JSON list of C-alpha atoms and ligand atoms in Angstrom, two decimals:
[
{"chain": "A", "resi": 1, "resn": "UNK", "atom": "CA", "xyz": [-42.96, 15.09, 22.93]},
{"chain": "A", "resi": 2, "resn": "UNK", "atom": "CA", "xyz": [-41.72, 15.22, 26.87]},
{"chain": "A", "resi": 3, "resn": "UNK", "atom": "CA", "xyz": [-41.71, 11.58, 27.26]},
{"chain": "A", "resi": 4, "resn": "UNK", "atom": "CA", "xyz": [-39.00, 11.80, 23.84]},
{"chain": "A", "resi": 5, "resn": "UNK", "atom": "CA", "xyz": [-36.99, 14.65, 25.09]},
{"chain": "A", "resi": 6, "resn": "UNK", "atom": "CA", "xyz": [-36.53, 12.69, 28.31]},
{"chain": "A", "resi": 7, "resn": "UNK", "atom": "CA", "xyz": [-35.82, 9.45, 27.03]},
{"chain": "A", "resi": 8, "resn": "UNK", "atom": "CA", "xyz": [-32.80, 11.46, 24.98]},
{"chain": "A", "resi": 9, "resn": "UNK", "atom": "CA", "xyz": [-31.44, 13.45, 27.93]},
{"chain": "A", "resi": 10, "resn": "UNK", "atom": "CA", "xyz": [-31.44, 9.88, 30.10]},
{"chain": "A", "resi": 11, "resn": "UNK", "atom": "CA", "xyz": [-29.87, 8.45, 26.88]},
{"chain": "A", "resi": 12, "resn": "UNK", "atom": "CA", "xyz": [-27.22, 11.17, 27.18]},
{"chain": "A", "resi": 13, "resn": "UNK", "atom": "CA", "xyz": [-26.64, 10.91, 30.99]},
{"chain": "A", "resi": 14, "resn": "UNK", "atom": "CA", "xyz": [-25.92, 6.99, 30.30]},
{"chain": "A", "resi": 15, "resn": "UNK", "atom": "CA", "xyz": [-23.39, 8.66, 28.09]},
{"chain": "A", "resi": 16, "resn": "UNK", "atom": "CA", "xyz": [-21.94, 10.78, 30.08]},
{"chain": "A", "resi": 17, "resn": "UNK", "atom": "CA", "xyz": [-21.63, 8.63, 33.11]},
{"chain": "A", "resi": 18, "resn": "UNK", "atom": "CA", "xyz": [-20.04, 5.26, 30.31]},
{"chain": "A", "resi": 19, "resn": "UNK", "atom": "CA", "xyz": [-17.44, 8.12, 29.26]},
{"chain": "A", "resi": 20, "resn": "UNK", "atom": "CA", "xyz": [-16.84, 8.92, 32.52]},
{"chain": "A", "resi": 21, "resn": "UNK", "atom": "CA", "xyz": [-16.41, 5.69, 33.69]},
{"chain": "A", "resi": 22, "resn": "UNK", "atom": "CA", "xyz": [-14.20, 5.32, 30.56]},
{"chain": "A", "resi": 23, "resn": "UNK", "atom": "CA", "xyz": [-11.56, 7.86, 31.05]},
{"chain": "A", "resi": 24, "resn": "UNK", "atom": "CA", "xyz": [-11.38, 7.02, 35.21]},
{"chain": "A", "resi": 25, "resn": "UNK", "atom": "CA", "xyz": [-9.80, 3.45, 33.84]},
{"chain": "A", "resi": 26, "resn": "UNK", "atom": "CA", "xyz": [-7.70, 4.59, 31.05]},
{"chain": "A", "resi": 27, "resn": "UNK", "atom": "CA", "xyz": [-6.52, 7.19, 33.27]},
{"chain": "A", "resi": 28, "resn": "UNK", "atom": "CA", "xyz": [-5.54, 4.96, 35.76]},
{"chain": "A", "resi": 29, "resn": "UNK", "atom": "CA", "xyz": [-3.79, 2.81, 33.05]},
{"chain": "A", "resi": 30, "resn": "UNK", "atom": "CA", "xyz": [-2.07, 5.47, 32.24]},
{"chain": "A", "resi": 31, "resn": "UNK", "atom": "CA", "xyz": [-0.64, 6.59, 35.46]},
{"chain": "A", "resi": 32, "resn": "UNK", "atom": "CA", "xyz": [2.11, 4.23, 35.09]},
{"chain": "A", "resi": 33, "resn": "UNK", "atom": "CA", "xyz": [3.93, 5.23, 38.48]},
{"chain": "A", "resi": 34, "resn": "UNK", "atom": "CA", "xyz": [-0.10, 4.98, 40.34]},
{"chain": "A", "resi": 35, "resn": "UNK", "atom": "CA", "xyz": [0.54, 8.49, 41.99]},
{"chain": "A", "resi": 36, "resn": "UNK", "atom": "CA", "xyz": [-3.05, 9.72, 40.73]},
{"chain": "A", "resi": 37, "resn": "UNK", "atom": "CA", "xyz": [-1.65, 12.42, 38.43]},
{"chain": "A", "resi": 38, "resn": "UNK", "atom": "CA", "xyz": [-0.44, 12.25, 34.99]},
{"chain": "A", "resi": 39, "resn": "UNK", "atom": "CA", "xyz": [2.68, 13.61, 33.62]},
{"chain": "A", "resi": 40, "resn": "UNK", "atom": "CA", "xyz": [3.11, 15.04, 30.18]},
{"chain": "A", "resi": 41, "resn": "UNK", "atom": "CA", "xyz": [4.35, 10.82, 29.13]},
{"chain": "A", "resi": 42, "resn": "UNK", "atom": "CA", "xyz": [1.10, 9.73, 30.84]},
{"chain": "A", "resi": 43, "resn": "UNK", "atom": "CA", "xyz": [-1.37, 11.89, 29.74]},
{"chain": "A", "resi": 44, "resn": "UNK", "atom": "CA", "xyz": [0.06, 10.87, 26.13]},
{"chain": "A", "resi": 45, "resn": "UNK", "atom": "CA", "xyz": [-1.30, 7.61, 26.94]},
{"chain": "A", "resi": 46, "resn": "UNK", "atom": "CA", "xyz": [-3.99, 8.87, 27.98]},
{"chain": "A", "resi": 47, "resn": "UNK", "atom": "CA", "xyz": [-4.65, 10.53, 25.16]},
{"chain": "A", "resi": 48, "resn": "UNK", "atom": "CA", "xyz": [-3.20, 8.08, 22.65]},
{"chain": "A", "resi": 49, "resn": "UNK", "atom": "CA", "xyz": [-3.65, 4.86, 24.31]},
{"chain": "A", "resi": 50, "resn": "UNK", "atom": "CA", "xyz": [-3.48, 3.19, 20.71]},
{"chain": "A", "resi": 51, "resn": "UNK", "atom": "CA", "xyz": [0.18, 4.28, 20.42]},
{"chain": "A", "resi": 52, "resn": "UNK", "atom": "CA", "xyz": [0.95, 3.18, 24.04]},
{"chain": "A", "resi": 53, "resn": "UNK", "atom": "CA", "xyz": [1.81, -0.67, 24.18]},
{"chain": "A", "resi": 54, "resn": "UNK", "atom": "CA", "xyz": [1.10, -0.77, 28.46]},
{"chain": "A", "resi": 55, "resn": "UNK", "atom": "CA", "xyz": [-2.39, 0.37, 26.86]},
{"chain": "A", "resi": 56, "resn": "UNK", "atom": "CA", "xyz": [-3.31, -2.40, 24.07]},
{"chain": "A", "resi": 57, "resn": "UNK", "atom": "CA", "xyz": [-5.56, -4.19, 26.58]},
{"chain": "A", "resi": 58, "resn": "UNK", "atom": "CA", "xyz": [-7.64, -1.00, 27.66]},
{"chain": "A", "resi": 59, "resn": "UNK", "atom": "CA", "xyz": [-7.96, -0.14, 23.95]},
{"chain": "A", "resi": 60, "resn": "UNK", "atom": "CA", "xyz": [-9.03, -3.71, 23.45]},
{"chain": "A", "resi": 61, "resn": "UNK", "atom": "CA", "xyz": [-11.53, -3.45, 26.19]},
{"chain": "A", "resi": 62, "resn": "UNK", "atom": "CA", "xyz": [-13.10, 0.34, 24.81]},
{"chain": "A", "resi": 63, "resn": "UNK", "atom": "CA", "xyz": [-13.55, -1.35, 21.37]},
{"chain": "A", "resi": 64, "resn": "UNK", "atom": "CA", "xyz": [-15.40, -4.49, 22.85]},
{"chain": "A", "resi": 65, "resn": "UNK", "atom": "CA", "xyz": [-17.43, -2.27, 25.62]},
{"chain": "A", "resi": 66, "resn": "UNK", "atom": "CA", "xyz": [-18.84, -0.63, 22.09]},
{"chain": "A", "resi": 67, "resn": "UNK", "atom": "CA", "xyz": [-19.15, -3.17, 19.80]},
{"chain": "A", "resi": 68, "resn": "UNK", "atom": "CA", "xyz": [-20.10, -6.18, 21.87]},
{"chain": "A", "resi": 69, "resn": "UNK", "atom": "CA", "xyz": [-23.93, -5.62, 21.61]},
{"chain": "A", "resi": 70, "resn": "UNK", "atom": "CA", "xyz": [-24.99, -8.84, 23.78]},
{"chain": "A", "resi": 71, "resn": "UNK", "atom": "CA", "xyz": [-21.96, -8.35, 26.08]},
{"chain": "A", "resi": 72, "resn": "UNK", "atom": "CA", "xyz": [-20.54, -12.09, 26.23]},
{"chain": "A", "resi": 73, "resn": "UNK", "atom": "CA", "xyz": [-16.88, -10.51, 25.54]},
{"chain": "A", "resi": 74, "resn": "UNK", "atom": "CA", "xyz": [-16.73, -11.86, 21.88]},
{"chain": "A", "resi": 75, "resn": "UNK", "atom": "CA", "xyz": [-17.38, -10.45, 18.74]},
{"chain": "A", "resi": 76, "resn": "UNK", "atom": "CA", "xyz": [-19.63, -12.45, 16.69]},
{"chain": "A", "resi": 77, "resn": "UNK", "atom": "CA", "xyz": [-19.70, -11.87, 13.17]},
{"chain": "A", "resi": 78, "resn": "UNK", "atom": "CA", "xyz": [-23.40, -9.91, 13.18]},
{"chain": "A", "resi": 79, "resn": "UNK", "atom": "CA", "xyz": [-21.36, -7.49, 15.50]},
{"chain": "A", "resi": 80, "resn": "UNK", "atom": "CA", "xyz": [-18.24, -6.97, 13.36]},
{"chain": "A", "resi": 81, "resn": "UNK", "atom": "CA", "xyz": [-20.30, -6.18, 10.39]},
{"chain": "A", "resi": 82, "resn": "UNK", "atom": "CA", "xyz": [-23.00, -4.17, 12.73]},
{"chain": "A", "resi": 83, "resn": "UNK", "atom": "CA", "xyz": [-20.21, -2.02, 13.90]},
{"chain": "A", "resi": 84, "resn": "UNK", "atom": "CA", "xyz": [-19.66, -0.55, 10.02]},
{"chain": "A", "resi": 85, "resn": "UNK", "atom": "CA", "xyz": [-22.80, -1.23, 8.26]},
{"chain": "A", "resi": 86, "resn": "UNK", "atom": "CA", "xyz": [-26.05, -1.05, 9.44]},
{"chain": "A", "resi": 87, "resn": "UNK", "atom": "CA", "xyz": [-28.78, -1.39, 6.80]},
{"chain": "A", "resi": 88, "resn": "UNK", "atom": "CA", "xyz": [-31.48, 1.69, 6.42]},
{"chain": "A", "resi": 89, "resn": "UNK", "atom": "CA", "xyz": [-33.99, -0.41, 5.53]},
{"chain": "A", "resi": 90, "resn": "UNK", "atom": "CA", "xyz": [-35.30, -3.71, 6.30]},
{"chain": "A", "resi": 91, "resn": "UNK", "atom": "CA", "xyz": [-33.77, -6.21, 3.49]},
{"chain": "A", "resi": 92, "resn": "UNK", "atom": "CA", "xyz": [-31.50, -3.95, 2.12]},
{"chain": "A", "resi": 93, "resn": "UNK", "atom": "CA", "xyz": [-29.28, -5.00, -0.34]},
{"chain": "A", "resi": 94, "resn": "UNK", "atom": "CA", "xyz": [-25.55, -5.38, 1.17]},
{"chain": "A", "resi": 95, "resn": "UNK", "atom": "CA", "xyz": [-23.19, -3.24, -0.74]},
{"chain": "A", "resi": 96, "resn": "UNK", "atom": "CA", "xyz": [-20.12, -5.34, -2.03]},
{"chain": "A", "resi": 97, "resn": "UNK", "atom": "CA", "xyz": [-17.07, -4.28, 0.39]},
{"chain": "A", "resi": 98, "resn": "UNK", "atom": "CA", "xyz": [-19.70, -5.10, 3.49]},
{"chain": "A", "resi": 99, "resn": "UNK", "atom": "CA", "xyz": [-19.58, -9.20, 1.74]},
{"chain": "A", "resi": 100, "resn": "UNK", "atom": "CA", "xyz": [-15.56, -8.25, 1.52]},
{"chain": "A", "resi": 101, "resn": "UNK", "atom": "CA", "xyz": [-15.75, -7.83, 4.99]},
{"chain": "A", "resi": 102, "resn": "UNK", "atom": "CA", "xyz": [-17.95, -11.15, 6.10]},
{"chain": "A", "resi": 103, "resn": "UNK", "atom": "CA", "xyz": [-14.98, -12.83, 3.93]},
{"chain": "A", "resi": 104, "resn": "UNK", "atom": "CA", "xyz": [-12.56, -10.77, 6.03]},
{"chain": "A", "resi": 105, "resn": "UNK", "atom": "CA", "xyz": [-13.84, -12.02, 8.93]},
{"chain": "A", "resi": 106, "resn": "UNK", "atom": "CA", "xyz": [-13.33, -15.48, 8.55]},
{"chain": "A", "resi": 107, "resn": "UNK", "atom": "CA", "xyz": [-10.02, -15.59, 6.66]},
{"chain": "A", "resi": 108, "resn": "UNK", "atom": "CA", "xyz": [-8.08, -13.06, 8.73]},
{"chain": "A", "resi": 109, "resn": "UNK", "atom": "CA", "xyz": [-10.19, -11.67, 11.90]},
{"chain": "A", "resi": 110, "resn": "UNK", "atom": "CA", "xyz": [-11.66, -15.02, 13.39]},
{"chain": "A", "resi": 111, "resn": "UNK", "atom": "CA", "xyz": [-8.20, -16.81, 13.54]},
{"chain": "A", "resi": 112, "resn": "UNK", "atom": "CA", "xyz": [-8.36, -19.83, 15.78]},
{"chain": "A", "resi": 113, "resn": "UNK", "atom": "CA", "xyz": [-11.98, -20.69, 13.29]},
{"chain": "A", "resi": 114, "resn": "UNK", "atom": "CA", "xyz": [-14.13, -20.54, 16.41]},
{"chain": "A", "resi": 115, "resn": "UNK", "atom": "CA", "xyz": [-16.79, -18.06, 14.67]},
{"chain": "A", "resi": 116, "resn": "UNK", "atom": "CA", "xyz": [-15.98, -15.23, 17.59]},
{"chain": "A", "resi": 117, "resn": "UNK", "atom": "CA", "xyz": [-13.48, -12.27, 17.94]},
{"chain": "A", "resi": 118, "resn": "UNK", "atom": "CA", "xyz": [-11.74, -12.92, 21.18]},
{"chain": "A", "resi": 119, "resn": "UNK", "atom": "CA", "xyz": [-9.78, -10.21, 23.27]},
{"chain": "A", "resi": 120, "resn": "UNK", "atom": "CA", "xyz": [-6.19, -11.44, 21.11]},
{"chain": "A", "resi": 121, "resn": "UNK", "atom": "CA", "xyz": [-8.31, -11.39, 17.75]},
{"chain": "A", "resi": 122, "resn": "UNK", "atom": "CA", "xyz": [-9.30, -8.01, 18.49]},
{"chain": "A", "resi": 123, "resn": "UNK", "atom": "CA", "xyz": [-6.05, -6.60, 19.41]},
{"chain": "A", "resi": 124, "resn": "UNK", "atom": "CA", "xyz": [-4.60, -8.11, 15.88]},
{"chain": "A", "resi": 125, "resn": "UNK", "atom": "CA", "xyz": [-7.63, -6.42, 14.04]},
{"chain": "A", "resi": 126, "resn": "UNK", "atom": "CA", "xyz": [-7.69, -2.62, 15.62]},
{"chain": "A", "resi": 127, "resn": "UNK", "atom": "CA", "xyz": [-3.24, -2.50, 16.90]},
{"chain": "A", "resi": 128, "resn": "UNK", "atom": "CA", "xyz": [-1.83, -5.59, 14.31]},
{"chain": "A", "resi": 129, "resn": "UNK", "atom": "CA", "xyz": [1.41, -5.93, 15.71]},
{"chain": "A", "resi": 130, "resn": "UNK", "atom": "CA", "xyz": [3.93, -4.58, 13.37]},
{"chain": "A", "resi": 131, "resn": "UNK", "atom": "CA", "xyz": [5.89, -6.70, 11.02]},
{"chain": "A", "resi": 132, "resn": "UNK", "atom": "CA", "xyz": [9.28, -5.64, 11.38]},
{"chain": "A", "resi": 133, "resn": "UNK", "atom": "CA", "xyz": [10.62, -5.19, 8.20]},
{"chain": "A", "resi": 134, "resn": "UNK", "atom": "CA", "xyz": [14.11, -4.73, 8.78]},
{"chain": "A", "resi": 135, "resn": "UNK", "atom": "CA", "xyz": [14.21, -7.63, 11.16]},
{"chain": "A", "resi": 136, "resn": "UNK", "atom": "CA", "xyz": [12.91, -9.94, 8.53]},
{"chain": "A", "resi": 137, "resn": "UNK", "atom": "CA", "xyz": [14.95, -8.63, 5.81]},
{"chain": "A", "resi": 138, "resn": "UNK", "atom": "CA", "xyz": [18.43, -8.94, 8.31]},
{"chain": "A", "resi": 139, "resn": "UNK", "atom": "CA", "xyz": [17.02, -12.78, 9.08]},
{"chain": "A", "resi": 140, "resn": "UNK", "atom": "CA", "xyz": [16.63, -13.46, 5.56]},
{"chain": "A", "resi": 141, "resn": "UNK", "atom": "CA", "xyz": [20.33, -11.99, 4.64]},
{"chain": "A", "resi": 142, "resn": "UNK", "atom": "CA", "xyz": [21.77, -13.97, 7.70]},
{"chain": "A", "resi": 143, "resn": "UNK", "atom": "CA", "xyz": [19.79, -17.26, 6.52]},
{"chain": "A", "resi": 144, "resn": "UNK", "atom": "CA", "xyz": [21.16, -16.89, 2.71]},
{"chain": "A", "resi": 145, "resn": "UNK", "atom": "CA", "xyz": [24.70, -15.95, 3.42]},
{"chain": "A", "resi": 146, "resn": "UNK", "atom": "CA", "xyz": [25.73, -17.88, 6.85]},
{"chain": "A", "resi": 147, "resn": "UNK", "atom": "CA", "xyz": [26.69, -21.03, 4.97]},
{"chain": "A", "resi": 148, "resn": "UNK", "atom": "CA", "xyz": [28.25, -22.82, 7.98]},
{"chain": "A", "resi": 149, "resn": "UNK", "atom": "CA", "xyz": [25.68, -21.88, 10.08]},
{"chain": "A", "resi": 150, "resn": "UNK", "atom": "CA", "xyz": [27.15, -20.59, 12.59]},
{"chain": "A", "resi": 151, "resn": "UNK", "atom": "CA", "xyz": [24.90, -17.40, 13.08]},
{"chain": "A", "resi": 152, "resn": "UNK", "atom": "CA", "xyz": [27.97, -15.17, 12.66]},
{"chain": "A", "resi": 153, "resn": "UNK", "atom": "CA", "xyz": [28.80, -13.08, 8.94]},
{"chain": "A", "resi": 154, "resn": "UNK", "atom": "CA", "xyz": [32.47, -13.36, 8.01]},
{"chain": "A", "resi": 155, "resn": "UNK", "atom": "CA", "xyz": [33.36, -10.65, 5.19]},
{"chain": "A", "resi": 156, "resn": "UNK", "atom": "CA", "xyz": [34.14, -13.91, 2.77]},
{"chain": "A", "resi": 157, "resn": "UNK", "atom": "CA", "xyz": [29.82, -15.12, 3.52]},
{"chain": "A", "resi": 158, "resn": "UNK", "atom": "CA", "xyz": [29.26, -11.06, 2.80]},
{"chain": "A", "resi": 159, "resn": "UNK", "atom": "CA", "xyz": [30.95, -11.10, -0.64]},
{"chain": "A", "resi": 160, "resn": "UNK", "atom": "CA", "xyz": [30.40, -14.56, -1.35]},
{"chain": "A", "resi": 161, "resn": "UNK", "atom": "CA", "xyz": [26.86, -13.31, -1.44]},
{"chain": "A", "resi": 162, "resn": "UNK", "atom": "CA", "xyz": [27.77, -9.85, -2.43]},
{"chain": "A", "resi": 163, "resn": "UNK", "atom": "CA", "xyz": [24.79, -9.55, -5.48]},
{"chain": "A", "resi": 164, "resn": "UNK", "atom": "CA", "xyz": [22.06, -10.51, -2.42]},
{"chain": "A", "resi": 165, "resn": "UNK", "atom": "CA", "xyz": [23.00, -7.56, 0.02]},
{"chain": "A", "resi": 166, "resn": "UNK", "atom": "CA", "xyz": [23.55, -5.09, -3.31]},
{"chain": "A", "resi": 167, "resn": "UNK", "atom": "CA", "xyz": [19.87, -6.30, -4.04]},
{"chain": "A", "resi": 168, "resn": "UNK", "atom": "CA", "xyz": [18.17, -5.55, -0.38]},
{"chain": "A", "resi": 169, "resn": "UNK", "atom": "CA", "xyz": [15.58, -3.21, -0.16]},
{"chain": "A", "resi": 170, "resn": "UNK", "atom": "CA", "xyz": [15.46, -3.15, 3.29]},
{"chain": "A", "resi": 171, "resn": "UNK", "atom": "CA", "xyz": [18.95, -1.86, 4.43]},
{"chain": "A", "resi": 172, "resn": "UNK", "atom": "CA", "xyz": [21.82, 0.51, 2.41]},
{"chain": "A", "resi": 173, "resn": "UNK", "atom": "CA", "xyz": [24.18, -2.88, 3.13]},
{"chain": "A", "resi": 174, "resn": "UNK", "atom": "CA", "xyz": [24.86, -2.95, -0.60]},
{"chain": "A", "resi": 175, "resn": "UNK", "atom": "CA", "xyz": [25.64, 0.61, -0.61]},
{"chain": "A", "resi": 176, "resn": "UNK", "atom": "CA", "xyz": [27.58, 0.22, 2.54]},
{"chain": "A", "resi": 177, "resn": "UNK", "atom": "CA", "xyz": [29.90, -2.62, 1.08]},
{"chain": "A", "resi": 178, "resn": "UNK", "atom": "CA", "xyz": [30.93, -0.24, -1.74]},
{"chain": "A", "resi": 179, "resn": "UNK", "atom": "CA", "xyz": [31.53, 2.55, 0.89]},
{"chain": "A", "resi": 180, "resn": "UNK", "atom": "CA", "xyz": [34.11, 1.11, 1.95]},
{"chain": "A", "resi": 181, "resn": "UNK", "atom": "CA", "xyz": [37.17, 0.32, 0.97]},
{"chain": "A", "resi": 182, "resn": "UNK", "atom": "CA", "xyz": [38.32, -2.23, 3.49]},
{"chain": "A", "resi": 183, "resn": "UNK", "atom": "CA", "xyz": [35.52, -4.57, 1.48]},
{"chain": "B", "resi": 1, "resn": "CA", "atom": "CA1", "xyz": [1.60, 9.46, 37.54]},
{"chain": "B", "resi": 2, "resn": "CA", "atom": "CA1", "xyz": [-20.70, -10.57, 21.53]},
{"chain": "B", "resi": 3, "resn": "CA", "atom": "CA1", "xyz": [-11.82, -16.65, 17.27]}
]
């Protein structure tokens, strides 16, 4: 029994000293001005590096630290699936949404096809950068209406095209136009 008990408290001082280590480098990401003390913004980061976009790469770097089991700085595809499924026994059937995710992985995660997760590939999978919605919907409106091209709107484009901006989702433009009565 002593030689267990031991092996578990040395397993949690490895812990304690990898957190450690841990929260000294996202806490000096976080100190943004490098004075050695947070303010209420930093320790936000600190806290929430996710929502922080000065602390995508740290993020990046905690996720790999845990996942990357032989430590070359890629994720392979055993330690993508490893991370969320781990089989109880030996030869255990996989359950379906574990396949879902071996698909996953090569359609979506692995996107350059070399087999590995790479730093970028990562940062895509855990903080996808956000599709702006209203940007795309305000390029597709200019594209469709700007007949001559000329990247500006004239009123005449807007109500030549009237039934399009009535029809977007993504802004009140339609609404807008009826608003007001200059249109
Ligand atoms: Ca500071
Ligand atoms: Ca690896
Ligand atoms: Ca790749």
């Amino acid at each position: 029994m002593r030689g267990r008990t031991s092996a578990i408290r040395g397993k949690r001082e490895m812990d304690f000293r990898k957190m450690i280590r841990r929260d000294k480098k996202r806490w000096f990401h976080a100190d943004q001005d490098r004075d050695g003390d947070l303010t209420i913004e930093e320790f936000t980061s600190f806290l929430h590096p996710e929502e922080s976009p000065h602390m995508r790469n740290i993020v990046i770097e905690e996720t790999l630290e845990d996942i990357d089991i032989d430590g070359d700085g890629f994720l392979s595809l055993e330690e993508y699936i490893g991370d969320m499924f781990k089989p109880e026994t030996e030869g255990e059937d996989e359950p379906a949404w574990v396949a879902q995710e071996r698909e996953q992985f090569g359609l979506y995660r692995d996107r350059d096809g070399d087999g590995k997760m790479n730093s970028q590939e990562i940062g895509e999978w855990i903080l996808p950068t956000e599709y702006d919605h209203a940007e795309a919907e305000a390029k597709h409106l200019m594209y469709e209406t700007d007949v001559n091209k000329d990247d500006q709107l004239t009123k005449r484009e807007i109500l030549d095209q009237y039934d399009l901006f009535v029809g977007s989702q993504a802004t009140d433009f339609g609404e807008a136009l009826t608003r007001h009565d200059e249109f």
